[in-house]
Short mmCIF file of C-alpha atoms and ligand atoms in Angstrom, two decimals:
data_model
loop_
_atom_site.label_atom_id
_atom_site.label_comp_id
_atom_site.label_asym_id
_atom_site.label_seq_id
_atom_site.Cartn_x
_atom_site.Cartn_y
_atom_site.Cartn_z
CA UNK A 96 0.00 0.00 0.00
CA UNK A 97 1.43 3.38 -1.04
CA UNK A 98 0.35 6.76 0.30
CA UNK A 99 1.42 10.26 -0.68
CA UNK A 100 0.95 13.20 1.67
CA UNK A 101 0.53 16.45 -0.20
CA UNK A 102 0.19 20.13 0.69
CA UNK A 103 1.94 20.03 4.03
CA UNK A 104 4.78 22.08 5.47
CA UNK A 105 7.33 19.74 7.05
CA UNK A 106 9.09 20.69 10.29
CA UNK A 107 12.10 18.79 11.60
CA UNK A 108 14.58 19.52 14.40
CA UNK A 109 16.72 21.56 11.99
CA UNK A 110 14.68 22.79 9.04
CA UNK A 111 11.28 23.39 7.53
CA UNK A 112 10.16 23.10 3.94
CA UNK A 113 7.25 22.32 1.65
CA UNK A 114 7.36 18.78 0.21
CA UNK A 115 5.38 15.63 -0.45
CA UNK A 116 5.97 12.44 1.54
CA UNK A 117 5.72 9.00 -0.01
CA UNK A 118 4.87 6.17 2.37
CA UNK A 119 5.12 2.50 1.54
CA UNK A 120 4.83 -0.51 3.83
CA UNK A 121 4.46 1.68 6.91
CA UNK A 122 7.67 3.64 6.24
CA UNK A 123 8.64 6.94 4.71
CA UNK A 124 10.39 6.02 1.47
CA UNK A 125 10.84 9.39 -0.17
CA UNK A 126 10.40 13.11 0.50
CA UNK A 127 10.33 15.41 -2.52
CA UNK A 128 8.58 17.92 -4.72
CA UNK A 129 5.49 17.01 -6.74
CA UNK A 130 5.73 13.28 -6.08
CA UNK A 131 3.44 11.30 -8.33
CA UNK A 132 3.09 7.55 -7.96
CA UNK A 133 0.46 5.50 -9.71
CA UNK A 134 -1.90 3.57 -7.43
CA UNK A 135 -0.95 5.64 -4.37
CA UNK A 136 -3.64 6.88 -2.05
CA UNK A 137 -3.33 10.65 -1.58
CA UNK A 138 -3.80 12.35 1.78
CA UNK A 139 -4.20 16.13 1.60
CA UNK A 140 -2.49 17.79 4.55
CA UNK A 141 -4.49 20.92 3.74
CA UNK A 142 -1.80 23.47 4.51
CA UNK A 143 -1.04 22.00 7.93
CA UNK A 144 2.37 21.77 9.53
CA UNK A 145 3.66 18.18 9.38
CA UNK A 146 5.68 17.06 12.39
CA UNK A 147 7.16 13.69 13.33
CA UNK A 148 4.89 11.66 15.60
CA UNK A 149 5.75 12.77 19.12
CA UNK A 150 7.62 10.45 21.49
CA UNK A 151 6.75 10.51 25.20
CA UNK A 152 9.53 8.79 27.14
CA UNK A 153 7.98 9.27 30.58
CA UNK A 154 4.55 7.76 31.15
CA UNK A 155 3.08 5.57 33.91
CA UNK A 156 0.22 3.61 32.37
CA UNK A 157 -1.61 1.32 34.78
CA UNK A 158 0.94 2.19 37.48
CA UNK A 159 0.45 0.32 40.72
CA UNK A 160 1.43 2.67 43.56
CA UNK A 161 0.26 0.44 46.39
CA UNK A 162 -2.49 2.72 47.76
CA UNK A 163 -4.07 2.86 44.29
CA UNK A 164 -3.46 2.40 40.60
CA UNK A 165 -3.09 5.02 37.84
CA UNK A 166 -6.44 5.06 36.09
CA UNK A 167 -5.25 4.89 32.46
CA UNK A 168 -4.42 1.41 31.30
CA UNK A 169 -2.43 0.91 28.10
CA UNK A 170 -5.60 1.31 26.02
CA UNK A 171 -7.12 4.51 27.42
CA UNK A 172 -3.72 6.08 27.99
CA UNK A 173 -2.47 5.42 24.49
CA UNK A 174 -5.75 6.51 22.87
CA UNK A 175 -5.20 9.80 24.71
CA UNK A 176 -1.59 9.84 23.51
CA UNK A 177 -2.65 9.20 19.90
CA UNK A 178 -5.26 11.97 19.90
CA UNK A 179 -2.63 14.33 21.30
CA UNK A 180 -0.12 13.55 18.55
CA UNK A 181 2.07 11.07 20.45
CA UNK A 182 2.76 7.91 18.46
CA UNK A 183 5.36 6.27 20.73
CA UNK A 184 5.68 6.03 24.48
CA UNK A 185 8.35 4.58 26.75
CA UNK A 186 6.67 3.68 30.01
CA UNK A 187 8.36 3.55 33.40
CA UNK A 188 7.52 0.16 34.88
CA UNK A 189 6.27 0.06 38.46
CA UNK A 190 8.17 -1.43 41.38
CA UNK A 191 7.42 -5.12 41.83
CA UNK A 192 7.44 -7.17 45.03
CA UNK A 193 10.69 -6.74 47.01
CA UNK A 194 13.60 -8.71 45.60
CA UNK A 195 12.22 -9.46 42.13
CA UNK A 196 14.55 -9.51 39.12
CA UNK A 197 14.20 -6.81 36.45
CA UNK A 198 12.59 -9.24 34.02
CA UNK A 199 9.74 -9.89 36.46
CA UNK A 200 8.27 -6.45 35.75
CA UNK A 201 8.99 -6.81 32.03
CA UNK A 202 6.78 -9.91 31.97
CA UNK A 203 4.07 -8.10 33.94
CA UNK A 204 4.17 -5.10 31.60
CA UNK A 205 4.12 -7.18 28.42
CA UNK A 206 0.78 -8.51 29.59
CA UNK A 207 -0.48 -5.02 30.53
CA UNK A 208 0.35 -3.54 27.12
CA UNK A 209 -0.17 -6.36 24.62
CA UNK A 210 -3.57 -6.30 22.95
CA UNK A 211 -4.28 -2.86 24.41
CA UNK A 212 -1.73 -0.24 23.31
CA UNK A 213 -2.68 1.74 20.21
CA UNK A 214 0.65 3.52 19.77
CA UNK A 215 4.08 1.90 19.69
CA UNK A 216 5.62 1.39 23.09
CA UNK A 217 8.71 0.46 25.04
CA UNK A 218 9.52 0.16 28.74
CA UNK A 219 12.22 1.45 31.05
CA UNK A 220 13.52 -1.02 33.63
CA UNK A 221 13.14 -0.10 37.30
CA UNK A 222 16.03 -0.80 39.69
CA UNK A 223 14.68 -1.43 43.18
CA UNK A 224 17.71 -3.20 44.60
CA UNK A 225 21.21 -3.97 43.33
CA UNK A 226 23.24 -7.17 43.35
CA UNK A 227 25.30 -9.13 40.81
CA UNK A 228 22.19 -10.70 39.26
CA UNK A 229 20.58 -7.32 38.71
CA UNK A 230 23.77 -5.91 37.20
CA UNK A 231 23.95 -8.87 34.78
CA UNK A 232 20.30 -8.45 34.01
CA UNK A 233 20.84 -4.85 32.92
CA UNK A 234 22.71 -6.40 30.01
CA UNK A 235 20.05 -8.98 29.16
CA UNK A 236 17.32 -6.35 29.47
CA UNK A 237 19.23 -4.25 26.90
CA UNK A 238 19.48 -7.31 24.64
CA UNK A 239 15.72 -7.67 25.01
CA UNK A 240 15.19 -4.08 23.80
CA UNK A 241 15.22 -2.25 27.14
CA UNK A 242 18.52 -0.35 27.30
CA UNK A 243 17.41 2.05 30.05
CA UNK A 244 16.73 1.77 33.75
CA UNK A 245 15.16 4.14 36.27
CA UNK A 246 16.53 4.81 39.72
CA UNK A 247 14.55 6.63 42.39
CA UNK A 248 16.38 8.65 45.03
CA UNK A 249 13.17 8.86 47.03
CA UNK A 250 10.09 6.67 47.62
CA UNK A 251 10.15 3.13 49.02
CA UNK A 252 12.81 1.51 46.87
CA UNK A 253 15.28 4.38 46.72
CA UNK A 254 18.89 3.35 46.08
CA UNK A 255 21.95 4.37 48.07
CA UNK A 256 25.00 6.05 46.54
CA UNK A 257 27.03 2.86 46.17
CA UNK A 258 24.21 1.16 44.28
CA UNK A 259 23.70 4.23 42.12
CA UNK A 260 27.41 4.07 41.27
CA UNK A 261 27.27 0.35 40.44
CA UNK A 262 24.28 0.83 38.16
CA UNK A 263 25.85 3.79 36.39
CA UNK A 264 29.13 1.96 35.80
CA UNK A 265 27.36 -1.05 34.35
CA UNK A 266 25.02 1.03 32.18
CA UNK A 267 27.99 2.92 30.78
CA UNK A 268 29.68 -0.38 29.93
CA UNK A 269 26.66 -1.60 27.97
CA UNK A 270 25.82 1.76 26.36
CA UNK A 271 22.56 2.21 28.24
CA UNK A 272 20.99 5.20 29.94
CA UNK A 273 20.07 5.53 33.62
CA UNK A 274 17.13 7.79 34.43
CA UNK A 275 16.89 9.41 37.87
CA UNK A 276 14.05 10.79 39.95
CA UNK A 277 16.02 13.32 41.98
CA UNK A 278 14.82 14.49 45.39
CA UNK A 279 16.59 14.39 48.75
CA UNK A 280 14.54 11.69 50.47
CA UNK A 281 15.58 12.35 54.08
CA UNK A 282 14.90 16.08 53.97
CA UNK A 283 11.55 15.59 52.21
CA UNK A 284 10.44 12.91 54.69
CA UNK A 285 11.49 15.06 57.63
CA UNK A 286 9.61 18.09 56.31
CA UNK A 287 6.49 16.05 55.56
CA UNK A 288 6.35 14.66 59.08
CA UNK A 289 7.20 18.03 60.60
CA UNK A 290 4.34 19.77 58.77
CA UNK A 291 1.93 16.97 59.66
CA UNK A 292 2.85 17.08 63.32
CA UNK A 293 2.01 20.80 63.33
CA UNK A 294 -1.33 20.24 61.60
CA UNK A 295 -0.11 21.75 58.34
CA UNK A 296 -1.75 19.23 56.05
CA UNK A 297 -3.17 21.43 53.26
CA UNK A 298 -1.93 20.83 49.68
CA UNK A 299 0.45 23.80 49.72
CA UNK A 300 2.55 21.89 52.27
CA UNK A 301 3.16 19.26 49.62
CA UNK A 302 5.18 21.94 47.80
CA UNK A 303 6.76 23.28 51.00
CA UNK A 304 7.97 19.81 51.95
CA UNK A 305 9.74 19.34 48.60
CA UNK A 306 11.75 22.56 48.16
CA UNK A 307 13.75 23.40 45.02
CA UNK A 308 17.01 22.64 46.82
CA UNK A 309 15.87 19.14 47.76
CA UNK A 310 15.75 18.46 44.03
CA UNK A 311 18.90 20.39 43.12
CA UNK A 312 20.94 18.63 45.83
CA UNK A 313 19.93 15.22 44.49
CA UNK A 314 20.67 16.26 40.90
CA UNK A 315 24.10 17.46 42.02
CA UNK A 316 24.76 14.20 43.88
CA UNK A 317 23.80 12.03 40.93
CA UNK A 318 25.88 14.07 38.50
CA UNK A 319 28.91 13.77 40.77
CA UNK A 320 28.46 10.02 41.08
CA UNK A 321 28.10 9.77 37.28
CA UNK A 322 31.30 11.75 36.92
CA UNK A 323 33.07 9.26 39.21
CA UNK A 324 31.68 6.55 36.94
CA UNK A 325 33.59 8.17 34.05
CA UNK A 326 30.78 10.32 32.74
CA UNK A 327 28.25 7.53 32.66
CA UNK A 328 25.09 8.67 30.84
CA UNK A 329 22.59 10.28 33.20
CA UNK A 330 19.04 11.28 32.33
CA UNK A 331 17.32 13.53 34.86
CA UNK A 332 13.54 13.04 34.71
CA UNK A 333 11.03 15.82 35.38
CA UNK A 334 13.52 18.56 36.28
CA UNK A 335 11.37 21.31 37.71
CA UNK A 336 13.37 24.27 39.02
CA UNK A 337 16.03 26.83 38.25
CA UNK A 338 18.47 25.59 40.90
CA UNK A 339 18.59 22.12 39.34
CA UNK A 340 19.17 23.64 35.93
CA UNK A 341 22.09 25.64 37.31
CA UNK A 342 23.61 22.44 38.73
CA UNK A 343 23.37 20.84 35.29
CA UNK A 344 24.88 23.86 33.55
CA UNK A 345 27.76 23.92 36.07
CA UNK A 346 28.52 20.25 35.54
CA UNK A 347 28.58 20.73 31.77
CA UNK A 348 30.76 23.85 32.16
CA UNK A 349 33.21 21.67 34.09
CA UNK A 350 33.34 19.32 31.12
CA UNK A 351 30.97 16.56 32.23
CA UNK A 352 29.43 14.76 29.26
CA UNK A 353 26.43 12.53 28.74
CA UNK A 354 23.94 14.52 30.80
CA UNK A 355 20.38 14.53 29.47
CA UNK A 356 17.63 16.62 31.00
CA UNK A 357 13.87 16.28 30.78
CA UNK A 358 11.17 18.63 31.97
CA UNK A 359 7.38 18.37 31.61
CA UNK A 360 4.63 20.79 30.49
CA UNK A 361 3.27 21.15 34.03
CA UNK A 362 6.57 22.67 35.18
CA UNK A 363 6.58 25.04 32.21
CA UNK A 364 3.04 26.38 32.41
CA UNK A 365 1.60 25.80 35.91
CA UNK A 366 2.76 27.24 39.23
CA UNK A 367 2.42 26.46 42.92
CA UNK A 368 -0.50 28.90 43.01
CA UNK A 369 -2.51 25.82 42.00
CA UNK A 370 -2.03 24.50 45.57
CA UNK A 371 -4.19 27.35 46.86
CA UNK A 372 -7.11 26.41 44.62
CA UNK A 373 -10.14 24.53 45.84
CA UNK A 374 -9.19 21.62 43.55
CA UNK A 375 -5.53 21.71 44.59
CA UNK A 376 -5.33 17.92 44.99
CA UNK A 377 -5.35 17.64 41.18
CA UNK A 378 -1.86 19.13 41.21
CA UNK A 379 -0.21 16.94 43.82
CA UNK A 380 2.77 15.47 42.00
CA UNK A 381 6.45 15.06 42.73
CA UNK A 382 8.38 17.21 42.27
CA UNK A 383 5.68 19.78 43.02
CA UNK A 384 4.75 22.77 40.87
CA UNK A 385 7.14 25.69 41.41
CA UNK A 386 7.08 29.47 40.85
CA UNK A 387 6.68 31.58 37.70
CA UNK A 388 10.45 32.29 37.87
CA UNK A 389 11.14 28.57 37.69
CA UNK A 390 8.83 28.26 34.65
CA UNK A 391 10.72 31.08 32.92
CA UNK A 392 14.07 29.45 33.72
CA UNK A 393 12.87 26.16 32.22
CA UNK A 394 11.68 27.85 29.00
CA UNK A 395 15.10 29.49 28.76
CA UNK A 396 16.72 26.12 29.38
CA UNK A 397 14.76 24.64 26.51
CA UNK A 398 15.64 27.51 24.20
CA UNK A 399 19.37 27.43 24.99
CA UNK A 400 19.65 23.64 24.78
CA UNK A 401 20.24 23.00 28.50
CA UNK A 402 17.08 20.85 28.49
CA UNK A 403 16.82 18.17 25.82
CA UNK A 404 13.39 16.62 26.31
CA UNK A 405 9.83 17.53 27.26
CA UNK A 406 7.99 14.39 28.40
CA UNK A 407 4.84 14.19 30.52
CA UNK A 408 5.15 11.94 33.60
CA UNK A 409 1.54 11.02 32.74
CA UNK A 410 0.25 9.38 35.92
CA UNK A 411 -3.47 10.09 36.35
CA UNK A 412 -5.66 9.53 39.39
CA UNK A 413 -9.32 10.57 39.53
CA UNK A 414 -9.85 13.86 41.31
CA UNK A 415 -13.26 12.64 42.47
CA UNK A 416 -11.88 9.42 43.93
CA UNK A 417 -8.22 8.53 44.51
CA UNK A 418 -7.03 12.13 44.90
CA UNK A 419 -9.62 12.64 47.67
CA UNK A 420 -7.51 10.39 49.91
CA UNK A 421 -5.47 13.54 50.45
CA UNK A 422 -8.33 15.86 51.38
CA UNK A 423 -7.38 16.00 55.07
CA UNK A 424 -3.67 15.30 54.65
CA UNK A 425 -1.57 15.95 51.56
CA UNK A 426 0.76 13.04 52.42
CA UNK A 427 -2.09 10.57 51.77
CA UNK A 428 -2.78 11.81 48.23
CA UNK A 429 -1.48 9.66 45.35
CA UNK A 430 1.15 11.64 43.45
CA UNK A 431 0.77 12.28 39.75
CA UNK A 432 -1.31 14.01 37.09
CA UNK A 433 -2.45 13.42 33.50
CA UNK A 434 -0.75 15.09 30.53
CA UNK A 435 -0.01 12.65 27.71
CA UNK A 436 -2.74 14.12 25.51
CA UNK A 437 -2.09 17.78 26.29
CA UNK A 438 1.69 17.90 25.81
CA UNK A 439 2.14 18.74 22.13
CA UNK A 440 -0.52 21.43 21.92
CA UNK A 441 0.63 23.02 25.20
CA UNK A 442 4.17 23.24 23.95
CA UNK A 443 3.09 24.65 20.60
CA UNK A 444 0.60 27.15 21.99
CA UNK A 445 2.46 28.24 25.12
CA UNK A 446 5.97 27.83 23.71
CA UNK A 447 6.10 28.37 19.95
CA UNK A 448 3.17 30.76 19.52
CA UNK A 449 4.32 32.87 22.48
CA UNK A 450 7.84 33.05 21.05
CA UNK A 451 9.60 31.15 23.85
CA UNK A 452 10.92 28.39 21.58
CA UNK A 453 10.99 27.78 17.83
CA UNK A 454 9.14 25.05 15.94
CA UNK A 455 12.42 23.21 15.42
CA UNK A 456 13.22 23.36 19.12
CA UNK A 457 9.78 21.97 19.84
CA UNK A 458 10.21 19.09 17.38
CA UNK A 459 13.61 18.37 18.86
CA UNK A 460 12.32 18.25 22.45
CA UNK A 461 9.12 16.28 21.74
CA UNK A 462 10.29 13.90 19.04
CA UNK A 463 13.90 13.69 17.92
CA UNK A 464 15.95 14.00 21.13
CA UNK A 465 13.88 11.56 23.20
CA UNK A 466 14.02 9.07 20.33
CA UNK A 467 17.77 9.51 19.97
CA UNK A 468 18.64 9.34 23.68
CA UNK A 469 16.54 6.25 24.32
CA UNK A 470 17.41 4.27 21.19
CA UNK A 471 14.21 4.66 19.14
CA UNK A 472 16.07 6.31 16.24
CA UNK A 473 16.08 6.00 13.25
CA UNK A 474 12.63 4.34 13.28
CA UNK A 475 11.07 7.06 15.39
CA UNK A 476 11.59 10.75 16.09
CA UNK A 477 12.03 12.27 12.65
CA UNK A 478 10.83 12.66 9.10
CA UNK A 479 13.43 10.96 6.95
CA UNK A 480 13.52 8.04 4.49
CA UNK A 481 13.46 4.76 6.39
CA UNK A 482 11.61 6.14 9.42
CA UNK A 483 8.23 4.76 10.43
CA UNK A 484 5.56 6.97 8.87
CA UNK A 485 4.48 8.46 12.20
CA UNK A 486 3.22 11.95 11.42
CA UNK A 487 1.14 14.72 12.97
CA UNK A 488 -0.75 17.36 10.99
CA UNK A 489 -1.03 20.55 13.02
CA UNK A 490 -3.32 23.31 11.80
CA UNK A 491 -1.72 26.56 13.01
CA UNK A 492 -4.74 28.70 12.15
CA UNK A 493 -7.25 26.83 14.30
CA UNK A 494 -7.67 27.17 18.04
CA UNK A 495 -9.81 25.95 20.93
CA UNK A 496 -10.33 25.99 24.66
CA UNK A 497 -8.78 22.98 26.37
CA UNK A 498 -11.36 21.09 28.43
CA UNK A 499 -11.65 17.70 30.04
CA UNK A 500 -14.68 17.00 27.85
CA UNK A 501 -12.58 16.67 24.71
CA UNK A 502 -9.93 14.44 26.31
CA UNK A 503 -9.64 10.67 25.87
CA UNK A 504 -7.93 9.63 29.10
CA UNK A 505 -10.04 7.70 31.63
CA UNK A 506 -9.31 10.34 34.26
CA UNK A 507 -11.93 12.90 35.31
CA UNK A 508 -10.00 16.15 34.76
CA UNK A 509 -7.35 17.98 32.81
CA UNK A 510 -4.91 20.13 34.75
CA UNK A 511 -5.27 22.75 31.99
CA UNK A 512 -9.05 23.26 32.01
CA UNK A 513 -10.07 26.47 30.23
CA UNK A 514 -6.67 27.22 28.71
CA UNK A 515 -6.83 28.92 25.31
CA UNK A 516 -4.93 26.89 22.74
CA UNK A 517 -3.70 28.27 19.44
CA UNK A 518 -3.43 25.55 16.76
CA UNK A 519 -5.13 22.19 16.54
CA UNK A 520 -4.17 18.64 15.60
CA UNK A 521 -5.98 17.54 12.44
CA UNK A 522 -4.58 14.04 11.81
CA UNK A 523 -2.19 11.58 13.38
CA UNK A 524 -0.58 8.73 11.46
CA UNK A 525 1.09 5.70 13.01
CA UNK A 526 3.16 3.69 10.52
CA UNK A 527 1.13 5.26 7.68
CA UNK A 528 -2.29 4.52 9.19
CA UNK A 529 -4.53 7.39 10.28
CA UNK A 530 -5.17 6.71 13.96
CA UNK A 531 -6.72 10.06 14.90
CA UNK A 532 -8.60 12.71 12.95
CA UNK A 533 -10.11 15.90 14.34
CA UNK A 534 -9.88 14.57 17.89
CA UNK A 535 -11.54 11.26 17.04
CA UNK A 536 -9.64 8.06 17.63
CA UNK A 537 -9.71 5.89 14.49
CA UNK A 538 -7.12 3.25 15.35
CA UNK A 539 -7.51 -0.28 16.55
CA UNK A 540 -7.12 -1.64 20.06
CA UNK A 541 -3.86 -3.56 20.33
CA UNK A 542 -2.31 -2.21 17.13
CA UNK A 543 0.64 -0.65 19.00
CA UNK A 544 3.86 -2.64 18.77
CA UNK A 545 6.66 -3.18 21.24
CA UNK A 546 9.74 -1.17 20.21
CA UNK A 547 13.03 -2.99 20.69
CA UNK A 548 15.27 -0.06 21.50
CA UNK A 549 19.02 0.06 20.88
CA UNK A 550 21.91 1.13 23.10
CA UNK A 551 23.66 4.50 22.61
O1 URP B 70 4.14 12.50 41.19
C1 URP B 70 4.61 11.80 40.32
N1 URP B 70 5.51 12.30 39.51
N2 URP B 70 4.19 10.53 40.17
C2 URP B 70 4.65 9.58 39.26
C3 URP B 70 5.88 8.86 39.72
C4 URP B 70 7.12 9.70 39.53
O2 URP B 70 7.69 10.15 40.51
O3 URP B 70 7.56 9.90 38.42
ZN1 ZN B 71 9.45 10.71 39.37
ZN1 ZN B 72 7.29 9.55 36.63
#
């Protein structure tokens, strides 16, 4: 089956131009002027911008957090992703029972995603303890298409510095990437208990108990350990504040290589003012929302290349149900918020249209860099011959008000209710098939495929 896309304006991480795209057998085979192929179906892009399908390398579908479970499974969550222009996700697997090998969670997640996902997907391993078996398994996980592992410096299965070092050294040896959730666990736990003991249990104390420096200190620590592990690749997830960004810039100024930084839309466009709202529980996530100055610093970090990736940390809990566990005490509220569907349009409308970043910078942060860092390239992340024909048509002239009503996630809210959005997604193609059109999902349950990712 051959398809030609006509009348679109292509945007990549480095250029933009008018051209036709020829697709055959799910792949882009040719990009050129006035392409004409007999027996090809023609799709009219109608003057839209054509971007690579976006890649979200930080989601938590069906995440089991003990006290509850994220409400999007791999079907609802990836339908939301598809309608929002995301055609590949790399999901962070949950912790398993204490002591399990890395492959235990891989087997669990295969079952969670197979037959459900509607976009292509991969998984990050989750290191919850370290011994020789786990270190050897990092290698076999990479051979199985999972060349990345996540380490938490807080929460139940946080790792100590020696184990962080061992993981980093091994991941460097095999050409893999270690992702870190950076917060100083002991300080955060102390502050949480201190606020609770003084009856300060309102949502704003969630933010007060996780100060900027608790994040920046942990980022600094991890970067130093990575440096001792001979510049082992480090990927900082959901970096949220200016102090952390300064730590990263300092390390790079001192010559440290292989540092990758991710932020998320919520840290770019929302502030801790949300914790004073009546519906503040919607915004309980870790790290917490910060100040307008932090948002500005993050936009600048994106524009000057200090930040490589914008992912979502999509981890939804119903406001009307699970989030209410925190109504009398913020420490009892499950952490996380939805965002997989909103990401692309938020970045375009709040970033590109408002002149904070360019289209190319947006494509780089949403598509090409995440695909490159996590081994999805050259199949995913760009518009070039040989890539999967994953494409998004964005109509820059349209606009709408973002509301929960138009979303596809199973969750009962969007954190961006009422936000004016400039631009609108018209069509989304996954491997040449139209899976979303004018906010309607047209794909098939289970048509997403596991992506075997490669090492760096
Ligand atoms: O609050 C958050 N971010 N929940 C999801 C798990 C994580 O820390 O990434
Ligand atoms: Zn995290
Ligand atoms: Zn996360």
